[in-house]
mmCIF file of C-alpha atoms in Angstrom:
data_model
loop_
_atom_site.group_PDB
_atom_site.id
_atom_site.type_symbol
_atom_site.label_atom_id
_atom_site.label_comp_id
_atom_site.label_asym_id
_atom_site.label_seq_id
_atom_site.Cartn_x
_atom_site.Cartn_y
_atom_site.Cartn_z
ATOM 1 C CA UNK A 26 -30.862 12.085 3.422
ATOM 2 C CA UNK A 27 -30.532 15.413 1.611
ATOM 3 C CA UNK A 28 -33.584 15.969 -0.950
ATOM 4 C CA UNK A 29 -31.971 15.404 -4.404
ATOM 5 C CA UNK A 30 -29.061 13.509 -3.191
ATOM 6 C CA UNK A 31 -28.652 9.926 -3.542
ATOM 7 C CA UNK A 32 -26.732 9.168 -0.247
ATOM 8 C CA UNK A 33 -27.056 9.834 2.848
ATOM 9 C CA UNK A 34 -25.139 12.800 2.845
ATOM 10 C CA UNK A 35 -23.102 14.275 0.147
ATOM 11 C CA UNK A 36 -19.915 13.263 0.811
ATOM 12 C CA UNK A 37 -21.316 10.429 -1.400
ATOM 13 C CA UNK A 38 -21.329 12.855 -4.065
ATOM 14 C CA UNK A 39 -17.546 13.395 -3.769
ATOM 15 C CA UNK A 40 -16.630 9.868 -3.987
ATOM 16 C CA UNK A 41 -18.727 9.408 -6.854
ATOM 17 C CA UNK A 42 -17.010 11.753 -8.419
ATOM 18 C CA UNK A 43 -14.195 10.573 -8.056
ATOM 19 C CA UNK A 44 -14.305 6.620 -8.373
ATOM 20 C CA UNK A 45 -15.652 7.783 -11.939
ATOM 21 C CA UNK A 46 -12.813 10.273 -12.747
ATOM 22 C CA UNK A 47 -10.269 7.282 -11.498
ATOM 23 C CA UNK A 48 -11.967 5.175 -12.985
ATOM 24 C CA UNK A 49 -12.449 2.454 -10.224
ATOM 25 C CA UNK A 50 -15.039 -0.045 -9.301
ATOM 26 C CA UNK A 51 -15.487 -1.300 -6.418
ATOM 27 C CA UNK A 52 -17.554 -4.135 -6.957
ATOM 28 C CA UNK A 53 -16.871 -7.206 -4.758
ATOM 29 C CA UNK A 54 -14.007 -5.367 -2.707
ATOM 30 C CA UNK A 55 -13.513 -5.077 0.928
ATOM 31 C CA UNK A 56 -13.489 -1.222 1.718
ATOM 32 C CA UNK A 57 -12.533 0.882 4.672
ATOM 33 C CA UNK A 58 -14.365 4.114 5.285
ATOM 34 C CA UNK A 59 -11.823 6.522 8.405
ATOM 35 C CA UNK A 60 -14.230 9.824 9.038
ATOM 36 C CA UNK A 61 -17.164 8.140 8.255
ATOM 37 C CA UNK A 62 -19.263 10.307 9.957
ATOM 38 C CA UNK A 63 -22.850 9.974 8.444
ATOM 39 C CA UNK A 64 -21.954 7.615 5.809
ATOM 40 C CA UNK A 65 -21.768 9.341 2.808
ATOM 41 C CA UNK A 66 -18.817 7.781 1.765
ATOM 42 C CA UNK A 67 -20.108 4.437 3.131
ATOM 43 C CA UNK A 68 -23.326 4.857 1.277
ATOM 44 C CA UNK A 69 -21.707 5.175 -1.910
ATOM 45 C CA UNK A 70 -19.441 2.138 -1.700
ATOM 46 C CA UNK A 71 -22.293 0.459 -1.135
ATOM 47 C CA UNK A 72 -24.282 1.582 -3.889
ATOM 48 C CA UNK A 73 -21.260 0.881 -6.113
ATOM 49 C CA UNK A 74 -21.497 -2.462 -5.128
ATOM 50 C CA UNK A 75 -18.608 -3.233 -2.406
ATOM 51 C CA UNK A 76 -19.136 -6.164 -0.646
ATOM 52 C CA UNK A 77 -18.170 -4.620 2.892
ATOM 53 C CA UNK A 78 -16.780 -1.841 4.241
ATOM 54 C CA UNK A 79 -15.653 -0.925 7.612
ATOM 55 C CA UNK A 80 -16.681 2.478 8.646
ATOM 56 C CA UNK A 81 -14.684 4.525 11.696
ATOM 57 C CA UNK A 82 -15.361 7.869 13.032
ATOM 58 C CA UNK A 83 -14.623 9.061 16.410
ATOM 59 C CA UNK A 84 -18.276 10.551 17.126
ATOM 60 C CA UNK A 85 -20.858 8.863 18.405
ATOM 61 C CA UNK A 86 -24.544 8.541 17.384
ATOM 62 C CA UNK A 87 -24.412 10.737 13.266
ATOM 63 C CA UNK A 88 -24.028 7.217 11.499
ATOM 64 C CA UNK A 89 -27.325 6.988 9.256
ATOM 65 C CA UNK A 90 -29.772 4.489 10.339
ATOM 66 C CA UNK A 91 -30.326 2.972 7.141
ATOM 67 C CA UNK A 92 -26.160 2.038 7.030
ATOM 68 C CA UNK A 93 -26.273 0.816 10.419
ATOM 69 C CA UNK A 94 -28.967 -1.682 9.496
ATOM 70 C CA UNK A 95 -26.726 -3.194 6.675
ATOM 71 C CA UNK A 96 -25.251 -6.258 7.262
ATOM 72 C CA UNK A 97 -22.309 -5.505 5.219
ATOM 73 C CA UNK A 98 -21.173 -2.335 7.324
ATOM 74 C CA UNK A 99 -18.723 -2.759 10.130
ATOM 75 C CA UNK A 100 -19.633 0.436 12.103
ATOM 76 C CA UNK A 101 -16.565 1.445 14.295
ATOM 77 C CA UNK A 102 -17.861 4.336 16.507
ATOM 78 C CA UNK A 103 -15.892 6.086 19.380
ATOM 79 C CA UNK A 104 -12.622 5.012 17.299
ATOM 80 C CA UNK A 105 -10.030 7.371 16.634
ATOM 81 C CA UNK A 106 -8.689 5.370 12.653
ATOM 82 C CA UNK A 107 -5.505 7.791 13.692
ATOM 83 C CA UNK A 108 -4.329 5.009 16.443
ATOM 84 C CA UNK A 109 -5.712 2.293 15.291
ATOM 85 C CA UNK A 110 -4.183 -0.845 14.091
ATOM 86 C CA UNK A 111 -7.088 -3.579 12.844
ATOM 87 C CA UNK A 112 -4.509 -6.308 12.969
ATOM 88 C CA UNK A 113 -4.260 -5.941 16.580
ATOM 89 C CA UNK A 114 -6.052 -8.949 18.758
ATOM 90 C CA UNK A 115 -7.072 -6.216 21.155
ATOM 91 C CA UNK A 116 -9.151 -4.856 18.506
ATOM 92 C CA UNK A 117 -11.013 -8.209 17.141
ATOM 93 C CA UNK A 118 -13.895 -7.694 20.120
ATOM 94 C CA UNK A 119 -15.398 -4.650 17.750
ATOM 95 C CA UNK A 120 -16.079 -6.535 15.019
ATOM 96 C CA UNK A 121 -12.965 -7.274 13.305
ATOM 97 C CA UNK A 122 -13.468 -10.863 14.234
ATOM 98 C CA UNK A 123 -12.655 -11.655 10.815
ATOM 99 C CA UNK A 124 -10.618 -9.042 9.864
ATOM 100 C CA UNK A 125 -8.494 -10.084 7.034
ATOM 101 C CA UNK A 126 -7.396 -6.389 5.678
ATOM 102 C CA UNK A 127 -9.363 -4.182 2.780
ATOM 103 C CA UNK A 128 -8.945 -3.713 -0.854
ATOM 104 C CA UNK A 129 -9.371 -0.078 -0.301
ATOM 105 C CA UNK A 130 -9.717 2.661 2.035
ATOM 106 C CA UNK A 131 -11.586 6.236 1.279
ATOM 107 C CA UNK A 132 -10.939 9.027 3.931
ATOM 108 C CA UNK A 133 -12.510 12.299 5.135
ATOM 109 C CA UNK A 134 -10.715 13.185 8.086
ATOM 110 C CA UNK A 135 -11.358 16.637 9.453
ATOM 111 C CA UNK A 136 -8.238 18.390 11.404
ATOM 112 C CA UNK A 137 -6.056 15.731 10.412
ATOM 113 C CA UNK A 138 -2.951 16.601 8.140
ATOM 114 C CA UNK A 139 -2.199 13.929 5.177
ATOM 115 C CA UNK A 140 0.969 12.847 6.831
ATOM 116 C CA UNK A 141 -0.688 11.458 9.822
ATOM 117 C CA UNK A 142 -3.785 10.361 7.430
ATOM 118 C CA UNK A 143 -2.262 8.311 4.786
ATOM 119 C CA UNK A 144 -0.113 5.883 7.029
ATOM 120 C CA UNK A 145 -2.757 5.142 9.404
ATOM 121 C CA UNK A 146 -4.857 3.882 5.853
ATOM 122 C CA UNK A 147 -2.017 1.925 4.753
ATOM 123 C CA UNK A 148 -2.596 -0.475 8.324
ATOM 124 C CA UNK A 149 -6.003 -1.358 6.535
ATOM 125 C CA UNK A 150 -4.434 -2.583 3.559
ATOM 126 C CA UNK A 151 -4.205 -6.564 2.730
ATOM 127 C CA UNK A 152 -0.924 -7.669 3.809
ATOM 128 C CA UNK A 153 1.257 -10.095 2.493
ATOM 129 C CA UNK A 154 2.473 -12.834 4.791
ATOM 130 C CA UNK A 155 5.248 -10.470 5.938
ATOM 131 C CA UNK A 156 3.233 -8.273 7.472
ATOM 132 C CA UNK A 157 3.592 -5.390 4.316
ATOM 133 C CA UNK A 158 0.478 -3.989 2.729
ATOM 134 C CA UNK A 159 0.093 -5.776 -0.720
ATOM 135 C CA UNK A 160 1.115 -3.434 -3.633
ATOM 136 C CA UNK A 161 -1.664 -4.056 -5.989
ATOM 137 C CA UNK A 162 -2.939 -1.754 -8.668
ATOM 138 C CA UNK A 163 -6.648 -2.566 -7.247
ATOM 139 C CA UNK A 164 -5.632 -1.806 -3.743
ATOM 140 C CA UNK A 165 -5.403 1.589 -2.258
ATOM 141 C CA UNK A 166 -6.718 4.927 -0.927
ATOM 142 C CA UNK A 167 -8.647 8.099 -1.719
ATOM 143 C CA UNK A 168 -8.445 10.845 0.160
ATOM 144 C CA UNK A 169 -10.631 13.966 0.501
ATOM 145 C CA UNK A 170 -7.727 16.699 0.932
ATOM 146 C CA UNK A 171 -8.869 19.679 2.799
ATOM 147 C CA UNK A 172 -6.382 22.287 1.917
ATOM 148 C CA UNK A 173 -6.885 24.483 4.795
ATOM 149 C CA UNK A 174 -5.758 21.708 7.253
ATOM 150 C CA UNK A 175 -2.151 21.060 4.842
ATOM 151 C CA UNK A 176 -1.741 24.532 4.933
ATOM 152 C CA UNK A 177 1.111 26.259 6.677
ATOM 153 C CA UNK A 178 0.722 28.161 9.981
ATOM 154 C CA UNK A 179 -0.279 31.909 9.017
ATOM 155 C CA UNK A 180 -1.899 31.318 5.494
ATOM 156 C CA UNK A 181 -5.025 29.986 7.195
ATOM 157 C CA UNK A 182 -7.349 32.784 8.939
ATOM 158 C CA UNK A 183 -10.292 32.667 10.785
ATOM 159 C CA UNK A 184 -11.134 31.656 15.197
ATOM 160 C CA UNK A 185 -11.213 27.857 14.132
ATOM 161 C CA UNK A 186 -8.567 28.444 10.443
ATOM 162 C CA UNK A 187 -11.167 27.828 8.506
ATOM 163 C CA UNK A 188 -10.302 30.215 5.579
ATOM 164 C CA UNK A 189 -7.660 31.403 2.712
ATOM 165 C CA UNK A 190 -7.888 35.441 1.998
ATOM 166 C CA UNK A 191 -6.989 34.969 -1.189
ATOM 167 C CA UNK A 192 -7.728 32.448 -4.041
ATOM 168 C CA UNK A 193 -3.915 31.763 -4.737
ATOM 169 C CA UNK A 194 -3.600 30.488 -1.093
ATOM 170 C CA UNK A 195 -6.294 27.708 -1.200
ATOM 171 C CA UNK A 196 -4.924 26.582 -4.424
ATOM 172 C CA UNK A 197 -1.530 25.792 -2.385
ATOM 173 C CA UNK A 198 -2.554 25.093 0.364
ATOM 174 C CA UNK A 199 -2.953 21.673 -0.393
ATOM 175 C CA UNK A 200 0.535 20.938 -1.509
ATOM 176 C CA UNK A 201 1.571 19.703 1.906
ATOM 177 C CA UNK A 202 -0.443 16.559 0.724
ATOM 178 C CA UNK A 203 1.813 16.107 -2.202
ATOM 179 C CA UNK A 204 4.655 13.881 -0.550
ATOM 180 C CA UNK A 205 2.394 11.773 0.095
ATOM 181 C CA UNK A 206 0.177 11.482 -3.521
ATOM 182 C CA UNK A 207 1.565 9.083 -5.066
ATOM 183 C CA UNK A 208 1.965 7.052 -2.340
ATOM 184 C CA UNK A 209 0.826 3.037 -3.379
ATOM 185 C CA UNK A 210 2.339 3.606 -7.019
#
């Protein structure tokens, strides 16, 4: 944990942020956490009082100690949330058991473009008996949008594009997420 910071990394801070700018409690719900990585995100649903969450990141190993102890964390390691469906049988032998869909899911995906994001969330959703994610106003998903990975081909600099030259580029480079914001309304 990062001295000062009240989660175990401060990714928590982010979501903090913005369930109170939302406003949204999660208290009681079901959550889904895709980029998990050390928990941050995890660590704050928690702490705002979600009854579970399942957590998914493709690494290996960075998962905080203290989350993997909880026993209402569903830690999904070596899983790539991009491909998965949690509705699938297959998947019920990694602890989806009793998998019965999320009120909502938070992401932090790194290299991953909104487009391919937001529909793999929507599989997480509760779903009605036709198969549809629920439209509920206290369902959904946040999403951490990383501007330089919505960004068009050439406005992005840098060995690994990790950069905007100029101030008015990282302002839109995000608006290849914008389809896709009001998606759930």
């Amino acid at each position: 944990m990062e001295e000062g910071c009240p989660y175990v990394s401060r990714g928590g801070l982010k979501l903090a942020a913005a369930l109170e700018a939302i406003p949204l409690s999660v208290q009681g719900l079901t959550c889904a956490d895709l980029g998990c990585s050390t928990g941050g995100f995890t660590d704050c649903l928690l702490q705002q009082g979600a009854a579970r969450v399942y957590s998914v990141d493709t690494a290996y190993g960075q998962f905080a100690w203290k989350l993997r102890q909880d026993k209402r964390v569903t830690l999904l390691e070596r899983t790539n949330a991009l491909h998965m469906n949690p509705w699938k049988p297959e998947r019920r032998c990694k602890g989806l058991a009793d998998f019965a869909g999320v009120d909502w899911v938070v992401i932090d995906l790194g290299w991953t473009k909104q487009k391919l994001a937001i529909p793999a969330a929507v599989r997480w959703l509760r779903q009605d008996d036709a198969g549809d994610a629920v439209a509920n106003p206290s369902r959904g998903i946040i999403t951490l949008i990383k501007p330089q990975y919505e960004a068009p081909p050439g406005m992005v600099h840098g060995k690994a594009g990790g950069y905007f030259e100029r101030c008015a580029d990282h302002r839109s480079g995000g608006t290849g997420a914008g389809p896709n914001a009001r998606l759930g309304d």
